[in-house]
Short mmCIF file of C-alpha atoms in Angstrom, two decimals:
data_model
loop_
_atom_site.label_atom_id
_atom_site.label_comp_id
_atom_site.label_asym_id
_atom_site.label_seq_id
_atom_site.Cartn_x
_atom_site.Cartn_y
_atom_site.Cartn_z
CA MET A 69 53.90 38.17 -73.49
CA LEU A 70 54.28 36.83 -77.01
CA ALA A 71 51.64 34.50 -78.45
CA VAL A 72 51.52 32.43 -81.62
CA VAL A 73 47.98 31.57 -82.75
CA LEU A 74 47.15 28.74 -85.11
CA ILE A 75 43.68 27.72 -86.32
CA THR A 76 44.31 24.14 -87.29
CA ALA A 77 43.15 20.63 -86.55
CA SER A 78 45.03 18.58 -84.00
CA ALA A 79 44.89 14.99 -82.82
CA LEU A 80 43.76 14.11 -79.33
CA VAL A 81 46.37 12.83 -76.93
CA ALA A 82 45.60 9.69 -74.96
CA GLY A 83 47.46 8.50 -71.88
CA GLN A 84 47.52 8.60 -68.13
CA ASP A 85 45.95 11.26 -65.92
CA GLN A 86 47.69 14.59 -65.31
CA LYS A 87 50.89 14.39 -67.36
CA SER A 88 51.16 14.66 -71.11
CA ALA A 89 53.92 13.14 -73.23
CA GLY A 90 56.57 15.49 -71.81
CA SER A 91 57.78 14.81 -68.28
CA ASP A 92 57.56 18.52 -67.40
CA GLN A 93 54.18 19.10 -69.08
CA PHE A 94 50.73 18.72 -67.55
CA VAL A 95 47.39 18.65 -69.35
CA PHE A 96 44.48 20.59 -67.86
CA VAL A 97 41.25 20.05 -69.83
CA GLY A 98 37.59 20.84 -69.40
CA ALA A 99 34.62 23.18 -69.88
CA GLY A 100 31.61 24.50 -68.02
CA ASP A 101 27.82 24.51 -68.41
CA ILE A 102 27.63 20.79 -68.90
CA ALA A 103 24.73 18.36 -68.41
CA ARG A 104 21.23 19.46 -69.35
CA CYS A 105 18.92 16.64 -68.35
CA ASP A 106 16.31 17.23 -71.05
CA VAL A 107 18.92 17.27 -73.85
CA LEU A 108 21.88 15.17 -72.75
CA GLY A 109 23.57 14.63 -76.12
CA GLY A 110 25.97 17.56 -75.73
CA ALA A 111 27.31 16.38 -72.37
CA ARG A 112 27.67 12.84 -73.72
CA ALA A 113 29.69 14.13 -76.68
CA THR A 114 32.05 16.28 -74.60
CA ALA A 115 32.51 13.46 -72.08
CA ASP A 116 33.51 11.24 -74.99
CA LEU A 117 36.21 13.79 -75.85
CA LEU A 118 37.60 13.51 -72.34
CA ASP A 119 37.86 9.75 -72.78
CA GLY A 120 40.65 10.40 -75.29
CA ILE A 121 42.51 13.19 -73.50
CA ALA A 122 44.93 12.56 -70.66
CA GLY A 123 45.17 14.99 -67.79
CA THR A 124 43.44 16.71 -64.93
CA VAL A 125 39.85 17.72 -65.71
CA PHE A 126 38.50 21.14 -64.70
CA THR A 127 34.85 22.15 -64.60
CA LEU A 128 33.66 25.75 -64.78
CA GLY A 129 30.33 25.43 -63.00
CA ASP A 130 26.72 24.54 -63.80
CA HIS A 131 27.23 20.79 -63.80
CA ALA A 132 23.61 19.56 -63.85
CA TYR A 133 20.69 21.65 -65.10
CA GLU A 134 18.40 23.13 -64.14
CA GLN A 135 18.66 23.20 -60.35
CA GLY A 136 21.81 21.27 -59.48
CA THR A 137 19.78 18.74 -57.49
CA ALA A 138 21.13 15.41 -56.31
CA ASP A 139 18.79 13.69 -58.76
CA GLU A 140 20.10 15.80 -61.66
CA PHE A 141 23.68 15.02 -60.71
CA ARG A 142 22.77 11.31 -60.58
CA ARG A 143 20.81 11.19 -63.84
CA CYS A 144 22.72 13.66 -65.97
CA TYR A 145 26.24 14.47 -64.78
CA GLU A 146 27.22 11.07 -63.41
CA PRO A 147 26.58 9.09 -66.67
CA THR A 148 28.57 11.63 -68.72
CA TRP A 149 31.39 13.62 -67.12
CA GLY A 150 30.98 11.63 -63.92
CA ARG A 151 33.17 8.85 -65.24
CA HIS A 152 36.08 11.33 -65.00
CA LYS A 153 35.21 12.31 -61.41
CA ALA A 154 38.41 10.86 -59.93
CA ARG A 155 40.56 13.28 -61.95
CA THR A 156 38.22 16.31 -61.80
CA ARG A 157 38.93 19.60 -60.02
CA PRO A 158 35.55 21.42 -60.02
CA ALA A 159 34.37 25.00 -59.59
CA PRO A 160 30.75 25.79 -58.69
CA GLY A 161 28.29 27.76 -60.82
CA ASN A 162 25.10 29.70 -60.15
CA HIS A 163 22.88 26.79 -61.21
CA ASP A 164 24.64 24.58 -58.67
CA TYR A 165 23.46 27.06 -56.02
CA LEU A 166 19.80 26.90 -57.11
CA THR A 167 19.64 24.02 -54.67
CA SER A 168 20.28 25.45 -51.21
CA GLY A 169 23.96 25.95 -50.49
CA ALA A 170 24.93 23.91 -53.57
CA ARG A 171 24.73 20.94 -51.22
CA PRO A 172 24.45 18.26 -53.96
CA TYR A 173 27.54 19.74 -55.69
CA PHE A 174 29.62 19.56 -52.52
CA GLU A 175 28.31 16.11 -51.60
CA TYR A 176 28.98 14.79 -55.11
CA PHE A 177 32.57 16.03 -55.40
CA GLY A 178 33.45 15.69 -51.72
CA ALA A 179 36.97 16.74 -50.73
CA ALA A 180 37.78 17.64 -54.36
CA ALA A 181 35.46 20.67 -54.05
CA GLY A 182 37.50 22.17 -51.20
CA ILE A 183 36.98 22.42 -47.48
CA ASP A 184 34.03 23.76 -45.48
CA HIS A 185 31.76 24.19 -48.53
CA ARG A 186 33.56 27.45 -49.37
CA GLY A 187 33.84 26.55 -53.03
CA TYR A 188 37.45 27.74 -53.46
CA TYR A 189 40.80 26.01 -53.06
CA SER A 190 44.21 25.72 -54.72
CA PHE A 191 46.65 23.08 -55.91
CA ASP A 192 49.74 22.71 -58.06
CA LEU A 193 50.33 21.07 -61.43
CA GLY A 194 54.07 20.89 -61.98
CA GLY A 195 55.40 24.42 -61.66
CA TRP A 196 51.94 25.97 -62.07
CA HIS A 197 49.84 27.18 -59.16
CA ILE A 198 46.12 26.65 -59.85
CA LEU A 199 43.20 28.30 -58.06
CA SER A 200 39.57 27.17 -58.26
CA LEU A 201 37.38 30.07 -57.13
CA ASN A 202 33.72 30.73 -56.35
CA SER A 203 31.85 33.51 -58.16
CA SER A 204 28.37 32.54 -56.92
CA LEU A 205 28.40 33.95 -53.35
CA PRO A 206 28.84 37.74 -53.54
CA ARG A 207 28.53 38.18 -49.77
CA SER A 208 31.47 35.83 -49.28
CA LEU A 209 33.79 37.60 -51.71
CA PRO A 210 35.65 39.67 -49.06
CA ALA A 211 36.65 36.46 -47.26
CA GLU A 212 37.54 34.83 -50.57
CA ALA A 213 39.66 37.82 -51.59
CA LYS A 214 41.53 37.69 -48.27
CA TRP A 215 42.14 33.97 -48.70
CA LEU A 216 43.32 34.54 -52.28
CA ARG A 217 45.92 37.13 -51.27
CA GLU A 218 47.21 34.84 -48.55
CA ASP A 219 47.28 31.80 -50.81
CA LEU A 220 49.20 33.61 -53.56
CA ALA A 221 51.72 34.93 -51.03
CA ALA A 222 52.21 31.43 -49.63
CA HIS A 223 52.62 29.80 -53.05
CA PRO A 224 54.92 31.93 -55.20
CA ALA A 225 55.06 30.57 -58.73
CA ASP A 226 56.22 31.77 -62.13
CA CYS A 227 52.94 30.66 -63.71
CA VAL A 228 49.45 31.00 -62.19
CA LEU A 229 46.02 29.97 -63.50
CA ALA A 230 42.65 30.69 -61.89
CA TYR A 231 39.18 29.52 -62.86
CA TRP A 232 35.60 30.23 -61.82
CA HIS A 233 32.13 30.42 -63.33
CA ILE A 234 31.02 34.02 -64.02
CA PRO A 235 33.42 35.99 -66.27
CA VAL A 236 34.44 39.58 -65.73
CA TYR A 237 34.70 40.10 -69.50
CA SER A 238 32.47 38.48 -72.13
CA SER A 239 30.83 39.06 -75.50
CA GLY A 240 27.97 36.77 -74.46
CA PRO A 241 24.59 37.85 -73.07
CA HIS A 242 25.74 37.80 -69.42
CA GLY A 243 28.82 39.93 -69.80
CA PRO A 244 30.62 41.98 -68.75
CA ASN A 245 30.04 41.36 -65.04
CA PRO A 246 31.95 43.26 -62.32
CA ALA A 247 31.32 40.75 -59.49
CA MET A 248 34.82 39.24 -59.66
CA ARG A 249 36.69 42.40 -60.63
CA GLU A 250 38.50 42.62 -57.29
CA ILE A 251 39.55 38.98 -57.67
CA TRP A 252 40.87 39.77 -61.17
CA SER A 253 42.81 42.75 -59.77
CA ILE A 254 44.41 40.62 -57.04
CA LEU A 255 45.42 38.03 -59.63
CA TYR A 256 46.78 40.69 -62.00
CA LYS A 257 48.88 42.33 -59.32
CA ALA A 258 50.23 38.89 -58.36
CA GLY A 259 51.31 38.19 -61.95
CA ALA A 260 48.69 35.58 -62.88
CA ASP A 261 48.67 34.33 -66.45
CA VAL A 262 45.36 32.66 -67.33
CA VAL A 263 41.72 32.86 -66.20
CA LEU A 264 39.07 30.33 -67.28
CA ASN A 265 35.32 30.98 -67.04
CA GLY A 266 31.97 29.59 -68.15
CA HIS A 267 28.42 30.99 -67.62
CA ASP A 268 28.04 32.33 -71.15
CA HIS A 269 27.52 29.27 -73.34
CA ILE A 270 30.12 30.23 -75.93
CA TYR A 271 33.83 29.91 -76.55
CA GLU A 272 35.82 33.13 -76.39
CA ARG A 273 39.49 34.02 -76.06
CA PHE A 274 40.77 37.43 -75.01
CA ALA A 275 44.11 39.13 -75.46
CA PRO A 276 45.99 39.70 -72.18
CA GLN A 277 44.36 42.48 -70.13
CA ASP A 278 45.15 44.43 -66.98
CA ASP A 279 42.80 44.93 -64.02
CA LYS A 280 40.98 47.76 -65.78
CA GLY A 281 40.27 45.83 -68.98
CA LYS A 282 43.06 47.51 -70.93
CA PRO A 283 45.45 45.60 -73.21
CA ASP A 284 48.65 44.58 -71.46
CA ALA A 285 50.76 42.26 -73.59
CA GLU A 286 53.60 42.13 -71.08
CA HIS A 287 51.81 41.59 -67.77
CA GLY A 288 48.14 40.97 -68.61
CA ILE A 289 45.90 37.97 -67.91
CA ARG A 290 44.55 35.96 -70.83
CA GLU A 291 40.89 34.95 -70.33
CA PHE A 292 39.10 32.02 -71.93
CA ILE A 293 35.34 31.47 -71.74
CA VAL A 294 34.54 27.78 -72.23
CA GLY A 295 30.79 27.44 -71.63
CA THR A 296 30.70 24.68 -74.22
CA GLY A 297 30.26 21.56 -72.09
CA GLY A 298 26.84 20.64 -73.50
CA GLY A 299 24.24 22.77 -71.73
CA GLY A 300 23.03 24.73 -74.75
CA VAL A 301 24.52 27.60 -76.74
CA TYR A 302 24.01 31.36 -76.52
CA GLU A 303 24.03 34.15 -79.06
CA ILE A 304 27.14 36.30 -79.25
CA GLY A 305 26.60 40.04 -79.12
CA LYS A 306 28.92 42.92 -79.88
CA ALA A 307 32.54 41.90 -79.48
CA ALA A 308 33.90 42.95 -76.12
CA PRO A 309 37.12 45.00 -76.07
CA ASN A 310 40.23 42.83 -76.46
CA SER A 311 38.23 39.79 -77.60
CA GLU A 312 40.29 37.88 -80.16
CA VAL A 313 38.19 34.79 -80.98
CA ARG A 314 34.49 33.99 -80.47
CA ASN A 315 32.41 30.98 -81.47
CA ASN A 316 29.03 29.44 -80.65
CA THR A 317 28.74 26.74 -83.33
CA THR A 318 29.91 23.66 -81.44
CA TYR A 319 30.33 22.05 -78.06
CA GLY A 320 33.85 21.13 -77.04
CA VAL A 321 36.56 21.28 -74.40
CA LEU A 322 39.62 23.44 -73.88
CA LYS A 323 42.85 21.50 -73.55
CA LEU A 324 45.70 23.39 -71.90
CA THR A 325 49.25 22.05 -71.83
CA LEU A 326 51.07 23.63 -68.89
CA ALA A 327 54.86 23.63 -68.96
CA PRO A 328 57.56 25.56 -67.09
CA GLY A 329 57.28 29.21 -68.13
CA ARG A 330 54.75 28.62 -70.91
CA TYR A 331 51.41 27.15 -71.93
CA ALA A 332 49.56 26.04 -75.04
CA TRP A 333 45.84 25.93 -75.69
CA GLU A 334 43.63 23.92 -78.03
CA PHE A 335 39.86 24.05 -78.33
CA VAL A 336 38.75 20.51 -79.20
CA PRO A 337 35.26 20.34 -80.76
CA ILE A 338 32.90 17.39 -80.67
CA PRO A 339 32.75 15.26 -83.84
CA GLY A 340 31.32 17.30 -86.71
CA GLY A 341 32.42 20.61 -85.21
CA ARG A 342 34.60 22.60 -87.58
CA PHE A 343 35.79 25.36 -85.28
CA ARG A 344 39.34 25.14 -83.96
CA ASP A 345 41.48 27.48 -81.90
CA GLU A 346 45.10 26.78 -80.98
CA GLY A 347 47.98 28.84 -79.71
CA ALA A 348 50.81 29.17 -77.25
CA ALA A 349 52.26 31.86 -75.01
CA ALA A 350 54.89 32.48 -72.39
CA CYS A 351 53.94 33.18 -68.80
CA VAL A 352 53.87 36.87 -68.01
CA ALA A 353 56.96 38.78 -67.04
CA PRO A 354 57.29 39.56 -63.32
CA ARG A 355 55.74 42.93 -62.41
CA ARG A 356 58.18 45.35 -60.80
#
């Protein structure tokens, strides 16, 4: 996998949902750790960014702090990111589950959150297969892993992206965390390309890694942590192995442009934020 990394400013792209300017390109944009009811300015600012970016919106969990109650969704998430609900593909976080069974999360997003309140599902964007997974129910992980293997076998694709809340690898205060290591291994063996996470309220990008956390430029998965939706920021500790970029100075969203056999990324900060991260890479080579 070859990657070209640029740290430059870039204009936002406006337009219709899902597709970008190219007919074979799809925009996938979002963040996690979003609406803190006592300090809502961050979520307002990142929601304003989404107003100017076409595409499908992803969320990486922890939508409405502190407890993920129906009232918090109504007062805090709905007036901000809620205006993009119709184009949002969510993933649940641990704060969503602080209210029993994450019921307000599932009631708010409805069918978009997947069937049977499992918190995981899949869909396609162009030639990409996308999986929204659930890292907040450890007892349910064996069933989720079984479903994941079956889903990947049923949907062969050259390019695969998965996203969930709690990262396996992180330089933030919560990481690393082994809870989703088996999920990572299944994705790696299936030739997945990108994993998106939240939970740590930072932005971080990793070099492609295998299922043991070792560098693998040819077949590895590139991980992004995008806990920058507006719910506060965390300190960054010692850089984790294979971490390439880390930042905790601004809220923002990650904009991915997904095309056949390749993808590009751009971290878009809120107004006044000076941090940028851009790059592009090819999808991983098939594993033999």
